[in-house]
Amino acid sequence: MLRFAARRLAVAVPLLFVVATLSFFLVQLVPGSPAAAILGLNSTKQQVSALEHTLGLDRPVLTQYGDWLGRALRGDLGRSYVNGQSVSDALGQALPPTLSLALLSTLVTLVLGVVLGMAAAVRGGRTDRTVQWAGSLGMAIPNFWLAALLVFVFALKVSVFPATGYAELSTAGFGPWILHLVLPVIALSVANLGQIAFQARAAVQDALGRDFVRTLHSTGVPRRRILYKHVLRNAATPVATVTGLTFIFTLGGVVVLELIFGLPGMGNLMLRSVQTHDFSIVQAGVLYFSLVVLLVNLVVDLATAALDPRVRVR
């Protein structure tokens, strides 16, 4: 297992370097100057040039890249062009809401998806048709439309949940934290639920048709034990892979929902930074997202290898 993990890390590190390099140079292609965006429309060319010199933006691009990469390798991501705040501090404040939303949504999707998929595969008939219909409907509903509907009904009309905002778990406690995340989690989970349910259904159906399951039935092993001990274990590998992809897609879909629910997360921060040409935040944000994606892929690979030892020799 250690050699397998080392091989995966050997692939992940160069990939992270490539993503960091691409993010830096692609940001340079964005029209407009951060200095001009900071100073506003009434600024003069002399003022813009002076600020660019102060920020080091008048140096050759390769020089800027070498300086940025060297500092990034030391853990120094620089400071915001707009307000001078440490980039690490800005991302550290924005990351918890985004990760809380993505992790909770993925957990809810995984649990409900496996339960529904397993019920559809085992019971069949009306249950199977209902799960397939509901899953297809959920995948067809845009999450931003569902988010707006949830806010209108459960925050404005019924006033059960807060419409916007975020409560820190460490300061406000579990109750306010979870209340602010219920509606965003539902809006994110509905679209992904069908994917997990369909994958779990197909995997369980495939496992139920295997020879070892028929052998266990013939030897008198209880059906419940067969399902939970043997069938679920064999169905877990494809479900784990899809769950990792679901988490990654969820990270990409939080931007709009953070705007709707007023969450101070990475999506909100990245959007503001793009609008204000705060490229230091944008570059570091892309680097953080890439690191999270690579870590998730590594965890999924290790989980898959633990569930199916054949994966380790591929």
JSON list of C-alpha atoms in Angstrom, two decimals, residues 47-273:
[
{"chain": "A", "resi": 47, "resn": "GLN", "atom": "CA", "xyz": [-0.15, 56.88, -10.82]},
{"chain": "A", "resi": 48, "resn": "VAL", "atom": "CA", "xyz": [-0.75, 53.47, -12.39]},
{"chain": "A", "resi": 49, "resn": "SER", "atom": "CA", "xyz": [2.92, 53.11, -13.32]},
{"chain": "A", "resi": 50, "resn": "ALA", "atom": "CA", "xyz": [4.02, 54.10, -9.82]},
{"chain": "A", "resi": 51, "resn": "LEU", "atom": "CA", "xyz": [1.72, 51.55, -8.19]},
{"chain": "A", "resi": 52, "resn": "GLU", "atom": "CA", "xyz": [2.79, 48.84, -10.64]},
{"chain": "A", "resi": 53, "resn": "HIS", "atom": "CA", "xyz": [6.40, 49.53, -9.66]},
{"chain": "A", "resi": 54, "resn": "THR", "atom": "CA", "xyz": [5.49, 49.33, -5.97]},
{"chain": "A", "resi": 55, "resn": "LEU", "atom": "CA", "xyz": [3.71, 46.00, -6.49]},
{"chain": "A", "resi": 56, "resn": "GLY", "atom": "CA", "xyz": [6.49, 44.67, -8.70]},
{"chain": "A", "resi": 57, "resn": "LEU", "atom": "CA", "xyz": [4.19, 44.30, -11.71]},
{"chain": "A", "resi": 58, "resn": "ASP", "atom": "CA", "xyz": [6.51, 46.18, -14.05]},
{"chain": "A", "resi": 59, "resn": "ARG", "atom": "CA", "xyz": [9.15, 43.45, -13.91]},
{"chain": "A", "resi": 60, "resn": "PRO", "atom": "CA", "xyz": [9.48, 40.79, -16.65]},
{"chain": "A", "resi": 61, "resn": "VAL", "atom": "CA", "xyz": [6.86, 38.04, -16.37]},
{"chain": "A", "resi": 62, "resn": "LEU", "atom": "CA", "xyz": [9.44, 35.28, -15.93]},
{"chain": "A", "resi": 63, "resn": "THR", "atom": "CA", "xyz": [11.04, 37.23, -13.08]},
{"chain": "A", "resi": 64, "resn": "GLN", "atom": "CA", "xyz": [7.64, 37.61, -11.41]},
{"chain": "A", "resi": 65, "resn": "TYR", "atom": "CA", "xyz": [6.97, 33.89, -11.91]},
{"chain": "A", "resi": 66, "resn": "GLY", "atom": "CA", "xyz": [10.28, 32.84, -10.40]},
{"chain": "A", "resi": 67, "resn": "ASP", "atom": "CA", "xyz": [9.73, 35.10, -7.40]},
{"chain": "A", "resi": 68, "resn": "TRP", "atom": "CA", "xyz": [6.15, 33.88, -6.90]},
{"chain": "A", "resi": 69, "resn": "LEU", "atom": "CA", "xyz": [7.08, 30.21, -7.23]},
{"chain": "A", "resi": 70, "resn": "GLY", "atom": "CA", "xyz": [10.00, 30.56, -4.83]},
{"chain": "A", "resi": 71, "resn": "ARG", "atom": "CA", "xyz": [7.81, 32.21, -2.21]},
{"chain": "A", "resi": 72, "resn": "ALA", "atom": "CA", "xyz": [5.01, 29.66, -2.75]},
{"chain": "A", "resi": 73, "resn": "LEU", "atom": "CA", "xyz": [7.42, 26.79, -2.13]},
{"chain": "A", "resi": 74, "resn": "ARG", "atom": "CA", "xyz": [8.30, 28.43, 1.20]},
{"chain": "A", "resi": 75, "resn": "GLY", "atom": "CA", "xyz": [4.61, 28.78, 2.06]},
{"chain": "A", "resi": 76, "resn": "ASP", "atom": "CA", "xyz": [4.50, 32.54, 1.41]},
{"chain": "A", "resi": 77, "resn": "LEU", "atom": "CA", "xyz": [1.69, 33.31, -1.06]},
{"chain": "A", "resi": 78, "resn": "GLY", "atom": "CA", "xyz": [2.19, 37.06, -0.85]},
{"chain": "A", "resi": 79, "resn": "ARG", "atom": "CA", "xyz": [-0.32, 39.79, -0.09]},
{"chain": "A", "resi": 80, "resn": "SER", "atom": "CA", "xyz": [-3.52, 40.99, -1.68]},
{"chain": "A", "resi": 81, "resn": "TYR", "atom": "CA", "xyz": [-3.02, 43.76, -4.22]},
{"chain": "A", "resi": 82, "resn": "VAL", "atom": "CA", "xyz": [-6.26, 45.40, -3.11]},
{"chain": "A", "resi": 83, "resn": "ASN", "atom": "CA", "xyz": [-6.14, 45.54, 0.70]},
{"chain": "A", "resi": 84, "resn": "GLY", "atom": "CA", "xyz": [-2.66, 44.27, 1.58]},
{"chain": "A", "resi": 85, "resn": "GLN", "atom": "CA", "xyz": [-4.03, 41.33, 3.55]},
{"chain": "A", "resi": 86, "resn": "SER", "atom": "CA", "xyz": [-1.97, 38.17, 3.66]},
{"chain": "A", "resi": 87, "resn": "VAL", "atom": "CA", "xyz": [-3.19, 35.81, 0.93]},
{"chain": "A", "resi": 88, "resn": "SER", "atom": "CA", "xyz": [-2.85, 32.84, 3.28]},
{"chain": "A", "resi": 89, "resn": "ASP", "atom": "CA", "xyz": [-5.06, 34.60, 5.85]},
{"chain": "A", "resi": 90, "resn": "ALA", "atom": "CA", "xyz": [-7.67, 35.50, 3.22]},
{"chain": "A", "resi": 91, "resn": "LEU", "atom": "CA", "xyz": [-7.84, 31.93, 1.94]},
{"chain": "A", "resi": 92, "resn": "GLY", "atom": "CA", "xyz": [-7.79, 30.56, 5.47]},
{"chain": "A", "resi": 93, "resn": "GLN", "atom": "CA", "xyz": [-10.93, 32.57, 6.27]},
{"chain": "A", "resi": 94, "resn": "ALA", "atom": "CA", "xyz": [-12.71, 31.61, 3.04]},
{"chain": "A", "resi": 95, "resn": "LEU", "atom": "CA", "xyz": [-11.85, 27.91, 2.96]},
{"chain": "A", "resi": 96, "resn": "PRO", "atom": "CA", "xyz": [-13.88, 26.66, 6.00]},
{"chain": "A", "resi": 97, "resn": "PRO", "atom": "CA", "xyz": [-17.33, 27.69, 4.64]},
{"chain": "A", "resi": 98, "resn": "THR", "atom": "CA", "xyz": [-16.58, 26.13, 1.25]},
{"chain": "A", "resi": 99, "resn": "LEU", "atom": "CA", "xyz": [-15.19, 22.90, 2.67]},
{"chain": "A", "resi": 100, "resn": "SER", "atom": "CA", "xyz": [-18.03, 22.66, 5.20]},
{"chain": "A", "resi": 101, "resn": "LEU", "atom": "CA", "xyz": [-20.59, 22.99, 2.43]},
{"chain": "A", "resi": 102, "resn": "ALA", "atom": "CA", "xyz": [-18.82, 20.57, 0.07]},
{"chain": "A", "resi": 103, "resn": "LEU", "atom": "CA", "xyz": [-18.11, 17.92, 2.73]},
{"chain": "A", "resi": 104, "resn": "LEU", "atom": "CA", "xyz": [-21.61, 17.99, 4.21]},
{"chain": "A", "resi": 105, "resn": "SER", "atom": "CA", "xyz": [-23.19, 17.86, 0.78]},
{"chain": "A", "resi": 106, "resn": "THR", "atom": "CA", "xyz": [-21.01, 14.93, -0.26]},
{"chain": "A", "resi": 107, "resn": "LEU", "atom": "CA", "xyz": [-21.75, 13.07, 2.99]},
{"chain": "A", "resi": 108, "resn": "VAL", "atom": "CA", "xyz": [-25.51, 13.54, 2.61]},
{"chain": "A", "resi": 109, "resn": "THR", "atom": "CA", "xyz": [-25.32, 12.53, -1.05]},
{"chain": "A", "resi": 110, "resn": "LEU", "atom": "CA", "xyz": [-23.27, 9.43, -0.27]},
{"chain": "A", "resi": 111, "resn": "VAL", "atom": "CA", "xyz": [-25.48, 8.14, 2.56]},
{"chain": "A", "resi": 112, "resn": "LEU", "atom": "CA", "xyz": [-28.82, 8.78, 0.85]},
{"chain": "A", "resi": 113, "resn": "GLY", "atom": "CA", "xyz": [-27.52, 7.70, -2.56]},
{"chain": "A", "resi": 114, "resn": "VAL", "atom": "CA", "xyz": [-26.26, 4.34, -1.28]},
{"chain": "A", "resi": 115, "resn": "VAL", "atom": "CA", "xyz": [-29.48, 3.70, 0.65]},
{"chain": "A", "resi": 116, "resn": "LEU", "atom": "CA", "xyz": [-31.71, 4.57, -2.31]},
{"chain": "A", "resi": 117, "resn": "GLY", "atom": "CA", "xyz": [-29.53, 2.73, -4.83]},
{"chain": "A", "resi": 118, "resn": "MET", "atom": "CA", "xyz": [-29.43, -0.38, -2.69]},
{"chain": "A", "resi": 119, "resn": "ALA", "atom": "CA", "xyz": [-33.20, -0.28, -2.14]},
{"chain": "A", "resi": 120, "resn": "ALA", "atom": "CA", "xyz": [-33.78, 0.07, -5.89]},
{"chain": "A", "resi": 121, "resn": "ALA", "atom": "CA", "xyz": [-31.46, -2.85, -6.69]},
{"chain": "A", "resi": 122, "resn": "VAL", "atom": "CA", "xyz": [-32.78, -5.20, -4.00]},
{"chain": "A", "resi": 123, "resn": "ARG", "atom": "CA", "xyz": [-36.50, -4.49, -4.17]},
{"chain": "A", "resi": 124, "resn": "GLY", "atom": "CA", "xyz": [-36.86, -3.63, -7.85]},
{"chain": "A", "resi": 125, "resn": "GLY", "atom": "CA", "xyz": [-40.33, -2.95, -9.26]},
{"chain": "A", "resi": 126, "resn": "ARG", "atom": "CA", "xyz": [-41.99, 0.24, -8.11]},
{"chain": "A", "resi": 127, "resn": "THR", "atom": "CA", "xyz": [-39.15, 1.17, -5.75]},
{"chain": "A", "resi": 128, "resn": "ASP", "atom": "CA", "xyz": [-36.64, 0.90, -8.58]},
{"chain": "A", "resi": 129, "resn": "ARG", "atom": "CA", "xyz": [-38.76, 3.00, -10.93]},
{"chain": "A", "resi": 130, "resn": "THR", "atom": "CA", "xyz": [-39.37, 5.64, -8.26]},
{"chain": "A", "resi": 131, "resn": "VAL", "atom": "CA", "xyz": [-35.66, 5.98, -7.46]},
{"chain": "A", "resi": 132, "resn": "GLN", "atom": "CA", "xyz": [-34.76, 6.26, -11.14]},
{"chain": "A", "resi": 133, "resn": "TRP", "atom": "CA", "xyz": [-37.48, 8.84, -11.78]},
{"chain": "A", "resi": 134, "resn": "ALA", "atom": "CA", "xyz": [-36.61, 10.93, -8.70]},
{"chain": "A", "resi": 135, "resn": "GLY", "atom": "CA", "xyz": [-32.88, 10.74, -9.44]},
{"chain": "A", "resi": 136, "resn": "SER", "atom": "CA", "xyz": [-33.34, 11.85, -13.03]},
{"chain": "A", "resi": 137, "resn": "LEU", "atom": "CA", "xyz": [-35.57, 14.72, -11.91]},
{"chain": "A", "resi": 138, "resn": "GLY", "atom": "CA", "xyz": [-33.02, 15.87, -9.33]},
{"chain": "A", "resi": 139, "resn": "MET", "atom": "CA", "xyz": [-30.22, 15.83, -11.89]},
{"chain": "A", "resi": 140, "resn": "ALA", "atom": "CA", "xyz": [-32.33, 17.93, -14.26]},
{"chain": "A", "resi": 141, "resn": "ILE", "atom": "CA", "xyz": [-33.07, 20.70, -11.72]},
{"chain": "A", "resi": 142, "resn": "PRO", "atom": "CA", "xyz": [-30.51, 23.57, -11.79]},
{"chain": "A", "resi": 143, "resn": "ASN", "atom": "CA", "xyz": [-29.07, 24.00, -8.30]},
{"chain": "A", "resi": 144, "resn": "PHE", "atom": "CA", "xyz": [-29.25, 27.81, -8.46]},
{"chain": "A", "resi": 145, "resn": "TRP", "atom": "CA", "xyz": [-33.00, 27.64, -9.23]},
{"chain": "A", "resi": 146, "resn": "LEU", "atom": "CA", "xyz": [-33.54, 25.17, -6.39]},
{"chain": "A", "resi": 147, "resn": "ALA", "atom": "CA", "xyz": [-31.48, 27.37, -4.07]},
{"chain": "A", "resi": 148, "resn": "ALA", "atom": "CA", "xyz": [-33.62, 30.42, -4.83]},
{"chain": "A", "resi": 149, "resn": "LEU", "atom": "CA", "xyz": [-36.78, 28.36, -4.29]},
{"chain": "A", "resi": 150, "resn": "LEU", "atom": "CA", "xyz": [-35.53, 27.02, -0.96]},
{"chain": "A", "resi": 151, "resn": "VAL", "atom": "CA", "xyz": [-34.67, 30.53, 0.25]},
{"chain": "A", "resi": 152, "resn": "PHE", "atom": "CA", "xyz": [-38.09, 31.83, -0.78]},
{"chain": "A", "resi": 153, "resn": "VAL", "atom": "CA", "xyz": [-40.03, 29.01, 0.91]},
{"chain": "A", "resi": 154, "resn": "PHE", "atom": "CA", "xyz": [-38.02, 28.04, 4.00]},
{"chain": "A", "resi": 155, "resn": "ALA", "atom": "CA", "xyz": [-36.30, 31.36, 4.81]},
{"chain": "A", "resi": 156, "resn": "LEU", "atom": "CA", "xyz": [-38.68, 34.10, 3.68]},
{"chain": "A", "resi": 157, "resn": "LYS", "atom": "CA", "xyz": [-42.12, 32.47, 3.89]},
{"chain": "A", "resi": 158, "resn": "VAL", "atom": "CA", "xyz": [-41.77, 29.93, 6.70]},
{"chain": "A", "resi": 159, "resn": "SER", "atom": "CA", "xyz": [-38.64, 31.43, 8.36]},
{"chain": "A", "resi": 160, "resn": "VAL", "atom": "CA", "xyz": [-37.29, 28.07, 9.49]},
{"chain": "A", "resi": 161, "resn": "PHE", "atom": "CA", "xyz": [-33.72, 28.58, 8.27]},
{"chain": "A", "resi": 162, "resn": "PRO", "atom": "CA", "xyz": [-31.56, 31.70, 7.77]},
{"chain": "A", "resi": 163, "resn": "ALA", "atom": "CA", "xyz": [-31.66, 33.09, 4.24]},
{"chain": "A", "resi": 164, "resn": "THR", "atom": "CA", "xyz": [-27.99, 34.12, 4.08]},
{"chain": "A", "resi": 165, "resn": "GLY", "atom": "CA", "xyz": [-24.80, 34.16, 6.10]},
{"chain": "A", "resi": 166, "resn": "TYR", "atom": "CA", "xyz": [-22.50, 31.69, 7.78]},
{"chain": "A", "resi": 167, "resn": "ALA", "atom": "CA", "xyz": [-21.79, 30.84, 11.42]},
{"chain": "A", "resi": 168, "resn": "GLU", "atom": "CA", "xyz": [-18.34, 29.63, 12.45]},
{"chain": "A", "resi": 169, "resn": "LEU", "atom": "CA", "xyz": [-18.46, 26.22, 14.11]},
{"chain": "A", "resi": 170, "resn": "SER", "atom": "CA", "xyz": [-15.68, 27.12, 16.55]},
{"chain": "A", "resi": 171, "resn": "THR", "atom": "CA", "xyz": [-17.31, 30.34, 17.78]},
{"chain": "A", "resi": 172, "resn": "ALA", "atom": "CA", "xyz": [-21.08, 30.05, 17.22]},
{"chain": "A", "resi": 173, "resn": "GLY", "atom": "CA", "xyz": [-21.43, 26.34, 18.00]},
{"chain": "A", "resi": 174, "resn": "PHE", "atom": "CA", "xyz": [-22.92, 23.41, 16.12]},
{"chain": "A", "resi": 175, "resn": "GLY", "atom": "CA", "xyz": [-26.55, 24.60, 16.08]},
{"chain": "A", "resi": 176, "resn": "PRO", "atom": "CA", "xyz": [-26.12, 27.92, 14.24]},
{"chain": "A", "resi": 177, "resn": "TRP", "atom": "CA", "xyz": [-23.44, 26.38, 12.01]},
{"chain": "A", "resi": 178, "resn": "ILE", "atom": "CA", "xyz": [-25.67, 23.58, 10.75]},
{"chain": "A", "resi": 179, "resn": "LEU", "atom": "CA", "xyz": [-28.73, 25.85, 10.44]},
{"chain": "A", "resi": 180, "resn": "HIS", "atom": "CA", "xyz": [-26.91, 28.14, 8.01]},
{"chain": "A", "resi": 181, "resn": "LEU", "atom": "CA", "xyz": [-25.80, 25.16, 5.91]},
{"chain": "A", "resi": 182, "resn": "VAL", "atom": "CA", "xyz": [-29.04, 23.16, 5.64]},
{"chain": "A", "resi": 183, "resn": "LEU", "atom": "CA", "xyz": [-30.47, 24.96, 2.61]},
{"chain": "A", "resi": 184, "resn": "PRO", "atom": "CA", "xyz": [-27.16, 25.19, 0.67]},
{"chain": "A", "resi": 185, "resn": "VAL", "atom": "CA", "xyz": [-26.49, 21.50, 1.34]},
{"chain": "A", "resi": 186, "resn": "ILE", "atom": "CA", "xyz": [-29.93, 20.52, 0.05]},
{"chain": "A", "resi": 187, "resn": "ALA", "atom": "CA", "xyz": [-29.49, 22.64, -3.08]},
{"chain": "A", "resi": 188, "resn": "LEU", "atom": "CA", "xyz": [-26.10, 21.05, -3.78]},
{"chain": "A", "resi": 189, "resn": "SER", "atom": "CA", "xyz": [-27.08, 17.48, -2.87]},
{"chain": "A", "resi": 190, "resn": "VAL", "atom": "CA", "xyz": [-30.21, 17.05, -4.97]},
{"chain": "A", "resi": 191, "resn": "ALA", "atom": "CA", "xyz": [-28.41, 17.15, -8.32]},
{"chain": "A", "resi": 192, "resn": "ASN", "atom": "CA", "xyz": [-25.65, 14.78, -7.19]},
{"chain": "A", "resi": 193, "resn": "LEU", "atom": "CA", "xyz": [-27.93, 12.35, -5.37]},
{"chain": "A", "resi": 194, "resn": "GLY", "atom": "CA", "xyz": [-29.10, 10.71, -8.59]},
{"chain": "A", "resi": 195, "resn": "GLN", "atom": "CA", "xyz": [-25.54, 9.99, -9.74]},
{"chain": "A", "resi": 196, "resn": "ILE", "atom": "CA", "xyz": [-24.61, 8.20, -6.51]},
{"chain": "A", "resi": 197, "resn": "ALA", "atom": "CA", "xyz": [-27.93, 6.34, -6.40]},
{"chain": "A", "resi": 198, "resn": "PHE", "atom": "CA", "xyz": [-27.62, 5.14, -9.99]},
{"chain": "A", "resi": 199, "resn": "GLN", "atom": "CA", "xyz": [-24.03, 4.02, -9.47]},
{"chain": "A", "resi": 200, "resn": "ALA", "atom": "CA", "xyz": [-24.90, 2.22, -6.23]},
{"chain": "A", "resi": 201, "resn": "ARG", "atom": "CA", "xyz": [-27.90, 0.55, -7.89]},
{"chain": "A", "resi": 202, "resn": "ALA", "atom": "CA", "xyz": [-25.81, -0.72, -10.80]},
{"chain": "A", "resi": 203, "resn": "ALA", "atom": "CA", "xyz": [-22.99, -1.91, -8.51]},
{"chain": "A", "resi": 204, "resn": "VAL", "atom": "CA", "xyz": [-25.36, -3.74, -6.15]},
{"chain": "A", "resi": 205, "resn": "GLN", "atom": "CA", "xyz": [-27.20, -5.37, -9.05]},
{"chain": "A", "resi": 206, "resn": "ASP", "atom": "CA", "xyz": [-23.88, -6.54, -10.47]},
{"chain": "A", "resi": 207, "resn": "ALA", "atom": "CA", "xyz": [-22.79, -7.95, -7.11]},
{"chain": "A", "resi": 208, "resn": "LEU", "atom": "CA", "xyz": [-26.12, -9.72, -6.59]},
{"chain": "A", "resi": 209, "resn": "GLY", "atom": "CA", "xyz": [-25.60, -11.56, -9.86]},
{"chain": "A", "resi": 210, "resn": "ARG", "atom": "CA", "xyz": [-22.19, -12.93, -8.89]},
{"chain": "A", "resi": 211, "resn": "ASP", "atom": "CA", "xyz": [-21.66, -16.64, -8.24]},
{"chain": "A", "resi": 212, "resn": "PHE", "atom": "CA", "xyz": [-20.42, -16.12, -4.68]},
{"chain": "A", "resi": 213, "resn": "VAL", "atom": "CA", "xyz": [-23.76, -14.52, -3.71]},
{"chain": "A", "resi": 214, "resn": "ARG", "atom": "CA", "xyz": [-25.70, -17.51, -5.02]},
{"chain": "A", "resi": 215, "resn": "THR", "atom": "CA", "xyz": [-23.31, -19.79, -3.14]},
{"chain": "A", "resi": 216, "resn": "LEU", "atom": "CA", "xyz": [-23.87, -17.87, 0.09]},
{"chain": "A", "resi": 217, "resn": "HIS", "atom": "CA", "xyz": [-27.64, -18.10, -0.39]},
{"chain": "A", "resi": 218, "resn": "SER", "atom": "CA", "xyz": [-27.42, -21.84, -0.98]},
{"chain": "A", "resi": 219, "resn": "THR", "atom": "CA", "xyz": [-25.41, -22.39, 2.21]},
{"chain": "A", "resi": 220, "resn": "GLY", "atom": "CA", "xyz": [-28.09, -20.69, 4.30]},
{"chain": "A", "resi": 221, "resn": "VAL", "atom": "CA", "xyz": [-26.32, -17.41, 5.10]},
{"chain": "A", "resi": 222, "resn": "PRO", "atom": "CA", "xyz": [-28.96, -14.81, 6.13]},
{"chain": "A", "resi": 223, "resn": "ARG", "atom": "CA", "xyz": [-29.92, -12.39, 3.36]},
{"chain": "A", "resi": 224, "resn": "ARG", "atom": "CA", "xyz": [-29.24, -9.32, 5.49]},
{"chain": "A", "resi": 225, "resn": "ARG", "atom": "CA", "xyz": [-25.70, -10.52, 6.25]},
{"chain": "A", "resi": 226, "resn": "ILE", "atom": "CA", "xyz": [-25.05, -11.20, 2.57]},
{"chain": "A", "resi": 227, "resn": "LEU", "atom": "CA", "xyz": [-26.19, -7.71, 1.62]},
{"chain": "A", "resi": 228, "resn": "TYR", "atom": "CA", "xyz": [-24.34, -5.73, 4.26]},
{"chain": "A", "resi": 229, "resn": "LYS", "atom": "CA", "xyz": [-21.16, -7.79, 4.59]},
{"chain": "A", "resi": 230, "resn": "HIS", "atom": "CA", "xyz": [-20.52, -9.07, 1.07]},
{"chain": "A", "resi": 231, "resn": "VAL", "atom": "CA", "xyz": [-22.60, -7.21, -1.52]},
{"chain": "A", "resi": 232, "resn": "LEU", "atom": "CA", "xyz": [-21.94, -3.73, -0.15]},
{"chain": "A", "resi": 233, "resn": "ARG", "atom": "CA", "xyz": [-18.20, -4.36, 0.06]},
{"chain": "A", "resi": 234, "resn": "ASN", "atom": "CA", "xyz": [-18.07, -5.41, -3.59]},
{"chain": "A", "resi": 235, "resn": "ALA", "atom": "CA", "xyz": [-20.24, -2.46, -4.62]},
{"chain": "A", "resi": 236, "resn": "ALA", "atom": "CA", "xyz": [-18.18, 0.06, -2.62]},
{"chain": "A", "resi": 237, "resn": "THR", "atom": "CA", "xyz": [-15.34, 0.46, -5.13]},
{"chain": "A", "resi": 238, "resn": "PRO", "atom": "CA", "xyz": [-17.28, 2.16, -7.98]},
{"chain": "A", "resi": 239, "resn": "VAL", "atom": "CA", "xyz": [-19.31, 4.14, -5.45]},
{"chain": "A", "resi": 240, "resn": "ALA", "atom": "CA", "xyz": [-16.10, 5.47, -3.84]},
{"chain": "A", "resi": 241, "resn": "THR", "atom": "CA", "xyz": [-14.82, 6.61, -7.23]},
{"chain": "A", "resi": 242, "resn": "VAL", "atom": "CA", "xyz": [-18.05, 8.44, -8.07]},
{"chain": "A", "resi": 243, "resn": "THR", "atom": "CA", "xyz": [-18.13, 9.99, -4.58]},
{"chain": "A", "resi": 244, "resn": "GLY", "atom": "CA", "xyz": [-14.69, 11.52, -5.14]},
{"chain": "A", "resi": 245, "resn": "LEU", "atom": "CA", "xyz": [-15.80, 12.95, -8.47]},
{"chain": "A", "resi": 246, "resn": "THR", "atom": "CA", "xyz": [-18.98, 14.26, -6.84]},
{"chain": "A", "resi": 247, "resn": "PHE", "atom": "CA", "xyz": [-16.95, 16.12, -4.21]},
{"chain": "A", "resi": 248, "resn": "ILE", "atom": "CA", "xyz": [-14.78, 17.69, -6.92]},
{"chain": "A", "resi": 249, "resn": "PHE", "atom": "CA", "xyz": [-17.82, 18.74, -8.97]},
{"chain": "A", "resi": 250, "resn": "THR", "atom": "CA", "xyz": [-19.39, 20.12, -5.80]},
{"chain": "A", "resi": 251, "resn": "LEU", "atom": "CA", "xyz": [-16.36, 22.36, -5.23]},
{"chain": "A", "resi": 252, "resn": "GLY", "atom": "CA", "xyz": [-16.83, 23.71, -8.74]},
{"chain": "A", "resi": 253, "resn": "GLY", "atom": "CA", "xyz": [-20.52, 24.39, -8.14]},
{"chain": "A", "resi": 254, "resn": "VAL", "atom": "CA", "xyz": [-20.27, 26.34, -4.91]},
{"chain": "A", "resi": 255, "resn": "VAL", "atom": "CA", "xyz": [-19.60, 29.72, -6.54]},
{"chain": "A", "resi": 256, "resn": "VAL", "atom": "CA", "xyz": [-23.20, 30.47, -7.51]},
{"chain": "A", "resi": 257, "resn": "LEU", "atom": "CA", "xyz": [-24.63, 29.03, -4.31]},
{"chain": "A", "resi": 258, "resn": "GLU", "atom": "CA", "xyz": [-22.24, 31.07, -2.16]},
{"chain": "A", "resi": 259, "resn": "LEU", "atom": "CA", "xyz": [-23.53, 34.18, -3.90]},
{"chain": "A", "resi": 260, "resn": "ILE", "atom": "CA", "xyz": [-27.18, 33.19, -3.38]},
{"chain": "A", "resi": 261, "resn": "PHE", "atom": "CA", "xyz": [-26.75, 32.26, 0.29]},
{"chain": "A", "resi": 262, "resn": "GLY", "atom": "CA", "xyz": [-24.19, 34.96, 1.10]},
{"chain": "A", "resi": 263, "resn": "LEU", "atom": "CA", "xyz": [-21.53, 32.50, 2.25]},
{"chain": "A", "resi": 264, "resn": "PRO", "atom": "CA", "xyz": [-18.05, 34.05, 2.67]},
{"chain": "A", "resi": 265, "resn": "GLY", "atom": "CA", "xyz": [-16.36, 31.12, 0.94]},
{"chain": "A", "resi": 266, "resn": "MET", "atom": "CA", "xyz": [-13.76, 30.52, -1.74]},
{"chain": "A", "resi": 267, "resn": "GLY", "atom": "CA", "xyz": [-16.20, 31.01, -4.60]},
{"chain": "A", "resi": 268, "resn": "ASN", "atom": "CA", "xyz": [-17.18, 34.46, -3.36]},
{"chain": "A", "resi": 269, "resn": "LEU", "atom": "CA", "xyz": [-13.56, 35.41, -2.71]},
{"chain": "A", "resi": 270, "resn": "MET", "atom": "CA", "xyz": [-12.36, 34.22, -6.12]},
{"chain": "A", "resi": 271, "resn": "LEU", "atom": "CA", "xyz": [-15.15, 36.06, -7.95]},
{"chain": "A", "resi": 272, "resn": "ARG", "atom": "CA", "xyz": [-14.39, 39.34, -6.15]},
{"chain": "A", "resi": 273, "resn": "SER", "atom": "CA", "xyz": [-10.69, 38.89, -6.80]}
]
